[in-house]
mmCIF file of C-alpha atoms in Angstrom:
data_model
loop_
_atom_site.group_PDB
_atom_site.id
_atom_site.type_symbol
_atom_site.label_atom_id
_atom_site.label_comp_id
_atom_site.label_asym_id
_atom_site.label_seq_id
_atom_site.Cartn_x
_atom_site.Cartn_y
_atom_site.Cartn_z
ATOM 1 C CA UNK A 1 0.000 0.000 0.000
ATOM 2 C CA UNK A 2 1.800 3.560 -1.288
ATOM 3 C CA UNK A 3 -0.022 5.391 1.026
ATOM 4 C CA UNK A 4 0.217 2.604 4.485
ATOM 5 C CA UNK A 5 0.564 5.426 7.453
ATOM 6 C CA UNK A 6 2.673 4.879 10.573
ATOM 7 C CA UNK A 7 0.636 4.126 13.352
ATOM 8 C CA UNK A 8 2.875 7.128 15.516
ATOM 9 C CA UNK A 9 1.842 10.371 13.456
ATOM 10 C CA UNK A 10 0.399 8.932 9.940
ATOM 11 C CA UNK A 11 3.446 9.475 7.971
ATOM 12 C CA UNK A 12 3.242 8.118 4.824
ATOM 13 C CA UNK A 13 6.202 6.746 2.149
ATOM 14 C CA UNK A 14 5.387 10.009 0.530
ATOM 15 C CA UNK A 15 5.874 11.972 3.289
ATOM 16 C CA UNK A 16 9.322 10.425 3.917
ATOM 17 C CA UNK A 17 10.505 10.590 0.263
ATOM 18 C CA UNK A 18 9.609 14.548 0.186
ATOM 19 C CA UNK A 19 11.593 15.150 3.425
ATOM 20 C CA UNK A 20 14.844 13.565 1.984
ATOM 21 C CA UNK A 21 14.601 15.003 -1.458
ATOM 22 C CA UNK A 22 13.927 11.675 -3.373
ATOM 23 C CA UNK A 23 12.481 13.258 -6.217
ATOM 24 C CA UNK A 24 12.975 9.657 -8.639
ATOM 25 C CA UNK A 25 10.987 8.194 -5.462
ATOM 26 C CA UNK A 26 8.165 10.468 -4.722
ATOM 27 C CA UNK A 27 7.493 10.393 -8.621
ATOM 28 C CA UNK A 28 7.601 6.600 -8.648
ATOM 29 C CA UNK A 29 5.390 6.579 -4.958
ATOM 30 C CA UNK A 30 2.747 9.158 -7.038
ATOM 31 C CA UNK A 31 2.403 7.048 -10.465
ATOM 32 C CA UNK A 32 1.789 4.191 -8.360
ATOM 33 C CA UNK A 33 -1.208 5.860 -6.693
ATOM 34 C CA UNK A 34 0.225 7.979 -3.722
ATOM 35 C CA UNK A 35 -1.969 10.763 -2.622
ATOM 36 C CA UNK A 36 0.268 13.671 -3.050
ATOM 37 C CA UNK A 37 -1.577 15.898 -0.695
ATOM 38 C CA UNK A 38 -1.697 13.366 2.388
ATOM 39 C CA UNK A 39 -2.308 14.782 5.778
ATOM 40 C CA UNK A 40 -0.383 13.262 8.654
ATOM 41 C CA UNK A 41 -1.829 13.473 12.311
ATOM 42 C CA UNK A 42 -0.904 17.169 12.688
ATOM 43 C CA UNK A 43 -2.251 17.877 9.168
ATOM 44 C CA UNK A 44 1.556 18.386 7.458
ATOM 45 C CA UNK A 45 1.626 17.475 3.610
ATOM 46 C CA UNK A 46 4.536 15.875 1.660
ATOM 47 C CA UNK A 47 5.091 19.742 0.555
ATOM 48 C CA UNK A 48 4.757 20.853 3.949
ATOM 49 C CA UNK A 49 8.126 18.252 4.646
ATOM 50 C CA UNK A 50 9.947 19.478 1.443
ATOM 51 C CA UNK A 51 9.448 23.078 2.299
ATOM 52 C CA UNK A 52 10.409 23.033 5.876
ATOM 53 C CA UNK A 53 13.285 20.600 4.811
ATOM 54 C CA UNK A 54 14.659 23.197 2.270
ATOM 55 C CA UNK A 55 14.051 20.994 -1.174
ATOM 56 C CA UNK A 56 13.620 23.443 -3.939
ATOM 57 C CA UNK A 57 13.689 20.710 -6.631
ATOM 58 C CA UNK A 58 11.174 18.406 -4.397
ATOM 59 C CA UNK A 59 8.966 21.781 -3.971
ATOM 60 C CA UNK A 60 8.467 21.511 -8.043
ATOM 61 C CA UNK A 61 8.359 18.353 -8.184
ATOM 62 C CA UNK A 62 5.519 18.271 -6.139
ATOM 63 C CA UNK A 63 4.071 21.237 -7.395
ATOM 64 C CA UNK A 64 4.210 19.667 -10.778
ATOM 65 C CA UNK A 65 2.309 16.313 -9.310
ATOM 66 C CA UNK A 66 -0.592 18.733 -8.230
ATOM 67 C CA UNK A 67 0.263 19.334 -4.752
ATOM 68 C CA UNK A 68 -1.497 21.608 -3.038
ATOM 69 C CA UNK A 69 -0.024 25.121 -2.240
ATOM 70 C CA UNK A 70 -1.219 26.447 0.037
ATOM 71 C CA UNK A 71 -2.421 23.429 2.605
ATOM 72 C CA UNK A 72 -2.322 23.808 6.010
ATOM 73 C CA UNK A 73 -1.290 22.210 9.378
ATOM 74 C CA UNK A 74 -3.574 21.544 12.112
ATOM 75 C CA UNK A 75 -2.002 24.973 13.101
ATOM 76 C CA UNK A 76 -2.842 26.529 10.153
ATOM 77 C CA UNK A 77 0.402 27.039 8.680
ATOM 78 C CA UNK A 78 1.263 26.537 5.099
ATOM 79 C CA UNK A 79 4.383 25.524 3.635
ATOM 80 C CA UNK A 80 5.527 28.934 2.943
ATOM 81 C CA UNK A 81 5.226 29.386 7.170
ATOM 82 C CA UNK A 82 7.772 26.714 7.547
ATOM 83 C CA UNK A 83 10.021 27.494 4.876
ATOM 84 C CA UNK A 84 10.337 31.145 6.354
ATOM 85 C CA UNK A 85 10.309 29.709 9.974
ATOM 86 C CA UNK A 86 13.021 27.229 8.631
ATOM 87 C CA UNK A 87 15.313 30.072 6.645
ATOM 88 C CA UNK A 88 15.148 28.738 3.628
ATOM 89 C CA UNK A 89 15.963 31.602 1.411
ATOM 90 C CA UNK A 90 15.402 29.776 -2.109
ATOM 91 C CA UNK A 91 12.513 27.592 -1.140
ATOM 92 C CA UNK A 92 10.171 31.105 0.239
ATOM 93 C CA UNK A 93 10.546 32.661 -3.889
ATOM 94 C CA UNK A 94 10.027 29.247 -5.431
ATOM 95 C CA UNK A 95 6.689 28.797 -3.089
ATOM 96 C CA UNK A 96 5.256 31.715 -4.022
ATOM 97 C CA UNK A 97 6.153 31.654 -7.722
ATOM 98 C CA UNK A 98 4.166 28.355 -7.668
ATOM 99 C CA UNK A 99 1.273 30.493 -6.078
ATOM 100 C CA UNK A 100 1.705 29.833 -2.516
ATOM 101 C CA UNK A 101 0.095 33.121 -0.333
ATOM 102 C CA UNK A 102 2.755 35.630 0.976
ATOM 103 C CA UNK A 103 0.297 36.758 3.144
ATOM 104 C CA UNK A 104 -2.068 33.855 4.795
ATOM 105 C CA UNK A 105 -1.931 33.921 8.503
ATOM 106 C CA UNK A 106 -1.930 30.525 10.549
ATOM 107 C CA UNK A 107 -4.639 29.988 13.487
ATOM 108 C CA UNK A 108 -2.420 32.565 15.782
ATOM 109 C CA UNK A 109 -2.654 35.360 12.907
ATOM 110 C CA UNK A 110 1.258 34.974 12.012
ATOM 111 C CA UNK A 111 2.197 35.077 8.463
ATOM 112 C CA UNK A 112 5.213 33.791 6.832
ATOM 113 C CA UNK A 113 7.050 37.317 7.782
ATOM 114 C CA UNK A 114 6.284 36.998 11.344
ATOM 115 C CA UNK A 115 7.634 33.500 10.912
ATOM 116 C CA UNK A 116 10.970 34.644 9.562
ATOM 117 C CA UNK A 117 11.530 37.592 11.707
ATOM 118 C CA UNK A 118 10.578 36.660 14.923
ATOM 119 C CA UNK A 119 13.203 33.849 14.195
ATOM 120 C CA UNK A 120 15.990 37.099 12.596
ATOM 121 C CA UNK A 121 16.020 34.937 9.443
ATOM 122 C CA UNK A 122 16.443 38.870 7.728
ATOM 123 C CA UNK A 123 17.266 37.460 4.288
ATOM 124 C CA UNK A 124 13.641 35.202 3.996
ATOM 125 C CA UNK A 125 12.535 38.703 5.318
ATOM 126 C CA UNK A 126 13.748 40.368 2.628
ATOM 127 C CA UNK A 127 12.414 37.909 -0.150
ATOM 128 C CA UNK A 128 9.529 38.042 1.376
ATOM 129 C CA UNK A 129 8.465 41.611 1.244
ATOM 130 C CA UNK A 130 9.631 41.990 -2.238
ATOM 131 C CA UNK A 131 7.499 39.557 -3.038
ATOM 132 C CA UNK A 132 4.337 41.111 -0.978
ATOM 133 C CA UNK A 133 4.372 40.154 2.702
ATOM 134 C CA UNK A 134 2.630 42.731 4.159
ATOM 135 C CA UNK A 135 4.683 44.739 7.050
ATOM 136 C CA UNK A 136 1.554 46.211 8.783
ATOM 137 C CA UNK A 137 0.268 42.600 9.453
ATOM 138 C CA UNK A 138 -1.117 42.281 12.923
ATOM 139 C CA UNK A 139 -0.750 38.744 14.401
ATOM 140 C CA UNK A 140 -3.951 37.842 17.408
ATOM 141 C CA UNK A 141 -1.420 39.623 19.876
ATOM 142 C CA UNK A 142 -1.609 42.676 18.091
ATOM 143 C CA UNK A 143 1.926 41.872 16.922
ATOM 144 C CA UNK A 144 3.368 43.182 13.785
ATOM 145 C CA UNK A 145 6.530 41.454 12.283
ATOM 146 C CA UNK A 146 8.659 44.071 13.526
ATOM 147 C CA UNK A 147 7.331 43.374 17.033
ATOM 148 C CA UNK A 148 8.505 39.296 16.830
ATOM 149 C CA UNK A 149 11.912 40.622 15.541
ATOM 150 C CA UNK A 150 12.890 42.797 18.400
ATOM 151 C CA UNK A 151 11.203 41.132 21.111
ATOM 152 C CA UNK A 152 13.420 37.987 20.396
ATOM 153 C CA UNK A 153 16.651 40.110 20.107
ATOM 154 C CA UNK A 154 17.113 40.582 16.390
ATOM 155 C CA UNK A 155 18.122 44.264 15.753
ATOM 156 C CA UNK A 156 19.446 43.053 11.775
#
């Protein structure tokens, strides 16, 4: 069975094949009948894995097999949130050139840019207000990214 979960946290072959880059695999696991947009128990997608693991080329790929962009965790974040959270410079353009959302907001109102600065990862920061984050964007604390990025001691 392609898409047999693990009886811990539902992790599927797929899932595993997207966090270690297998791109040969995860297109072998998908013509076979994988479900490229399985959930595991906290709701994380194969793309979710790739993303936060820093796989450009598995981000396409996945992409490509009709993965869904803008899915999100039982916490509401999307793939772009962990990429930023993550620092992964090249992954944050590639998401949103697929059409990933530079400005959704998981379940505690924090977008990818409060992500990324609250963590001083200043060049995702970057990338991501060229590419629209929104500055002004209040998280449910009333917290703008700026706010995250001082409060955790990251003047850059």
């Amino acid at each position: 069975n392609v898409d047999a979960e693990n009886s811990v946290d539902k992790r599927t072959p797929l899932h595993s094949a997207a966090a270690s880059g297998n791109a040969q695999v995860v297109r072998t696991l998908v013509e076979l009948g994988a479900h490229v947009n399985a959930r595991m128990s906290d709701g994380i997608t194969p793309l979710h894995k790739a993303a936060g693991e820093g796989h450009v080329r598995m981000v396409r790929t996945l992409a490509e097999l009709g993965a869904d962009l803008i899915a999100k965790d039982t916490d509401g974040a999307t793939p772009l949130h962990l990429a930023a959270e993550r620092g992964h410079v090249k992954v944050v353009p590639t998401l949103v050139e697929l059409g990933a959302y530079p400005i959704a907001k998981d379940t505690d109102g924090n977008t990818p840019l409060h992500c990324a600065a609250g963590l001083g990862h200043v060049g995702v920061s970057q990338v991501l207000v060229k590419l629209g984050a929104d500055l002004s964007s209040q998280n449910m604390q009333g917290m703008h990214p700026i706010h995250l990025c001082c409060s955790e001691g990251h003047a850059e």
